[in-house]
Short mmCIF file of C-alpha atoms in Angstrom, two decimals:
data_model
loop_
_atom_site.label_atom_id
_atom_site.label_comp_id
_atom_site.label_asym_id
_atom_site.label_seq_id
_atom_site.Cartn_x
_atom_site.Cartn_y
_atom_site.Cartn_z
CA MET A 1 101.25 80.32 108.85
CA SER A 2 103.79 82.07 106.60
CA LYS A 3 105.66 85.10 107.81
CA GLY A 4 104.97 88.38 106.06
CA THR A 5 107.25 90.16 103.61
CA THR A 6 109.53 92.65 105.38
CA ILE A 7 109.98 96.20 104.09
CA LYS A 8 113.66 95.35 103.57
CA GLU A 9 112.74 92.40 101.33
CA ALA A 10 110.11 94.43 99.46
CA LEU A 11 112.59 97.28 98.87
CA ALA A 12 115.23 94.85 97.58
CA ALA A 13 112.70 93.37 95.13
CA TRP A 14 111.62 96.91 94.11
CA GLU A 15 115.25 97.92 93.45
CA GLN A 16 115.83 94.82 91.35
CA LYS A 17 112.69 95.40 89.30
CA GLN A 18 113.15 99.18 88.91
CA GLY A 19 116.93 99.14 88.45
CA GLU A 20 117.45 102.07 90.84
CA LYS A 21 118.28 102.55 94.50
CA ALA A 22 115.25 102.99 96.76
CA ALA A 23 117.14 105.55 98.87
CA GLU A 24 117.33 107.84 95.82
CA ALA A 25 113.79 107.32 94.48
CA GLU A 26 111.02 109.90 94.83
CA GLU A 27 108.18 107.37 94.47
CA ILE A 28 108.08 103.86 95.90
CA LYS A 29 105.20 101.42 95.47
CA LEU A 30 105.17 98.38 97.74
CA LEU A 31 101.51 97.48 97.34
CA CYS A 32 99.91 94.03 97.26
CA GLN A 33 102.99 92.18 98.49
CA ILE A 34 102.70 88.39 98.66
CA PRO A 35 102.97 87.48 101.45
CA SER A 36 101.69 90.81 102.78
CA ILE A 37 103.80 93.36 104.61
CA GLU A 38 102.74 93.23 108.26
CA LYS A 39 105.08 95.84 109.80
CA MET A 40 106.49 99.17 108.74
CA ASP A 41 110.05 98.35 109.78
CA ALA A 42 113.19 100.47 110.16
CA SER A 43 114.17 99.94 106.51
CA LEU A 44 111.75 102.78 105.69
CA SER A 45 114.15 105.25 107.32
CA THR A 46 116.52 104.90 104.35
CA LEU A 47 113.99 106.52 101.98
CA ASN A 48 115.26 110.10 102.39
CA ASN A 49 114.18 111.29 98.91
CA CYS A 50 110.80 109.56 98.84
CA LYS A 51 107.92 111.98 98.17
CA LYS A 52 105.23 109.35 97.58
CA LEU A 53 105.15 106.03 99.44
CA SER A 54 102.49 103.43 98.65
CA LEU A 55 102.02 100.55 101.08
CA SER A 56 98.38 99.82 100.22
CA THR A 57 96.76 96.39 100.24
CA ASN A 58 98.96 94.72 102.83
CA ALA A 59 98.38 93.67 106.45
CA ILE A 60 99.94 96.62 108.30
CA GLU A 61 98.45 97.28 111.73
CA LYS A 62 100.51 100.26 112.97
CA ILE A 63 102.12 103.32 111.40
CA THR A 64 105.78 103.26 112.46
CA ASN A 65 109.34 104.06 111.37
CA LEU A 66 108.66 107.17 109.28
CA ASN A 67 111.62 109.05 110.84
CA GLY A 68 113.88 109.15 107.77
CA LEU A 69 111.18 110.20 105.30
CA LYS A 70 112.01 113.91 105.40
CA SER A 71 110.58 114.60 101.91
CA LEU A 72 107.35 112.58 102.18
CA LYS A 73 104.30 114.40 100.77
CA ILE A 74 101.92 111.51 99.92
CA LEU A 75 101.44 108.39 102.05
CA SER A 76 99.13 105.67 100.76
CA LEU A 77 98.09 103.10 103.37
CA GLY A 78 94.67 102.04 102.08
CA ARG A 79 93.42 98.49 102.55
CA ASN A 80 95.44 97.53 105.62
CA ASN A 81 94.50 96.86 109.27
CA ILE A 82 95.46 100.24 110.72
CA LYS A 83 93.53 101.30 113.82
CA SER A 84 95.02 104.73 114.64
CA PHE A 85 96.92 107.75 113.36
CA SER A 86 99.70 107.43 115.94
CA GLY A 87 103.14 107.22 114.36
CA LEU A 88 102.67 110.10 111.91
CA GLU A 89 104.63 112.63 114.00
CA PRO A 90 107.89 112.33 111.97
CA VAL A 91 106.08 113.47 108.79
CA GLY A 92 103.89 116.07 110.47
CA ASP A 93 105.69 118.97 108.78
CA THR A 94 105.81 117.53 105.23
CA LEU A 95 102.84 115.22 104.60
CA GLU A 96 100.23 116.81 102.31
CA GLU A 97 98.09 113.78 101.39
CA LEU A 98 97.13 110.74 103.45
CA TRP A 99 95.26 107.94 101.70
CA ILE A 100 94.06 105.62 104.45
CA SER A 101 90.70 104.25 103.24
CA TYR A 102 89.57 100.69 104.03
CA ASN A 103 91.19 100.42 107.46
CA LEU A 104 89.88 100.09 111.02
CA ILE A 105 90.16 103.70 112.24
CA GLU A 106 87.51 104.83 114.72
CA LYS A 107 89.31 107.65 116.55
CA MET A 108 91.11 110.67 115.05
CA LYS A 109 93.62 111.01 117.88
CA GLY A 110 97.03 111.93 116.45
CA ILE A 111 95.76 113.49 113.20
CA GLY A 112 96.49 117.01 114.49
CA VAL A 113 100.27 116.63 113.98
CA LEU A 114 99.80 116.83 110.19
CA LYS A 115 100.03 120.61 109.89
CA LYS A 116 100.43 120.62 106.06
CA LEU A 117 97.80 117.95 105.28
CA LYS A 118 95.59 119.07 102.38
CA VAL A 119 93.97 115.78 101.37
CA LEU A 120 92.59 113.05 103.64
CA PHE A 121 90.99 110.05 102.00
CA MET A 122 89.59 107.82 104.74
CA SER A 123 86.47 106.21 103.36
CA ASN A 124 85.40 102.82 104.68
CA ASN A 125 86.73 103.17 108.21
CA LEU A 126 84.88 103.06 111.54
CA VAL A 127 84.40 106.74 112.51
CA LYS A 128 81.04 107.11 114.24
CA ASP A 129 81.22 110.25 116.44
CA TRP A 130 81.09 113.96 115.52
CA SER A 131 83.66 114.63 118.24
CA GLU A 132 86.19 112.67 116.16
CA VAL A 133 85.41 114.63 112.98
CA GLN A 134 85.81 117.86 114.94
CA LYS A 135 89.50 116.96 115.46
CA LEU A 136 89.99 117.57 111.73
CA SER A 137 89.56 121.30 112.44
CA GLU A 138 93.10 121.13 113.90
CA LEU A 139 94.39 120.72 110.33
CA PRO A 140 94.89 124.25 108.98
CA CYS A 141 95.44 123.22 105.32
CA LEU A 142 92.78 120.48 104.89
CA VAL A 143 90.74 121.18 101.73
CA ASP A 144 89.75 117.70 100.46
CA LEU A 145 88.11 115.05 102.67
CA ASN A 146 86.56 111.71 101.78
CA MET A 147 84.73 109.87 104.55
CA VAL A 148 82.21 107.85 102.53
CA SER A 149 81.10 104.59 104.20
CA ASN A 150 82.09 105.48 107.74
CA PRO A 151 79.21 104.81 110.17
CA LEU A 152 78.85 108.55 110.91
CA GLU A 153 78.62 109.49 107.21
CA GLU A 154 76.17 106.68 106.45
CA LYS A 155 73.88 107.66 109.33
CA HIS A 156 73.82 111.38 108.50
CA SER A 157 73.65 110.95 104.73
CA LEU A 158 70.41 109.03 105.22
CA ASP A 159 68.83 112.07 106.90
CA ASN A 160 70.57 114.54 104.54
CA THR A 161 72.54 116.33 107.28
CA TRP A 162 76.05 115.06 106.49
CA ARG A 163 77.28 117.72 104.04
CA ALA A 164 75.79 120.69 105.89
CA GLU A 165 77.24 119.55 109.19
CA ILE A 166 80.73 118.95 107.76
CA GLU A 167 80.68 122.31 105.96
CA ARG A 168 79.78 123.99 109.25
CA LYS A 169 82.49 122.20 111.24
CA LEU A 170 85.30 122.37 108.64
CA VAL A 171 85.03 125.83 107.08
CA LYS A 172 88.19 125.62 104.92
CA LEU A 173 87.10 122.41 103.18
CA ARG A 174 86.70 122.75 99.38
CA LYS A 175 85.76 119.17 98.48
CA LEU A 176 83.82 116.55 100.46
CA ASP A 177 83.45 112.94 99.37
CA GLY A 178 84.56 113.83 95.84
CA ILE A 179 82.06 116.68 95.40
CA PRO A 180 83.14 120.35 95.43
CA ILE A 181 81.77 122.52 98.23
CA VAL A 182 80.21 125.79 97.08
CA ARG A 183 79.69 128.16 99.98
CA GLN A 184 77.09 130.95 100.09
CA ASP A 185 79.71 133.74 100.19
CA GLU A 186 81.44 132.30 97.09
CA GLU A 187 78.17 132.29 95.14
CA GLU A 188 77.61 135.97 95.95
CA GLU A 189 81.15 136.89 94.79
CA GLY A 190 80.79 135.03 91.45
#
């Protein structure tokens, strides 16, 4: 079995292709690496200026080594093998968008550290309990949530209770699963 591409190797290839230093770039895309990236290694800590980091469509299992990403606002980790939110603490005060669809996340433990998170795209994961969704209420800035094709969403969409229940639990939400939320009090004002 071949060994995966390291972040260091992927960054070197990115620099060669882009003709700029990764440490100075605001956006870095390391998606669809062949062979896939399997680990978020310490090379990530050099990306001090990075505002948007894309590591989608790889084979990453754990979120790690985000310590140096002091400017990170958007993290794209869709289509990996990630099972939890642990490891996000270093970007808890800066991250505004987390794109983590098509992973293996069942529990929301660790999501509460993302105090500036506005957008959470986590469709096609394994969330099946309301108690896990309730943890999203710890996110004071969350306004856009996508949880399509999680077992919980599928079950409650069938009986038409999904939207109403989410709106009740997450009162600051403005968009759910790509559809704007219009609340009763907003209709009366307009």
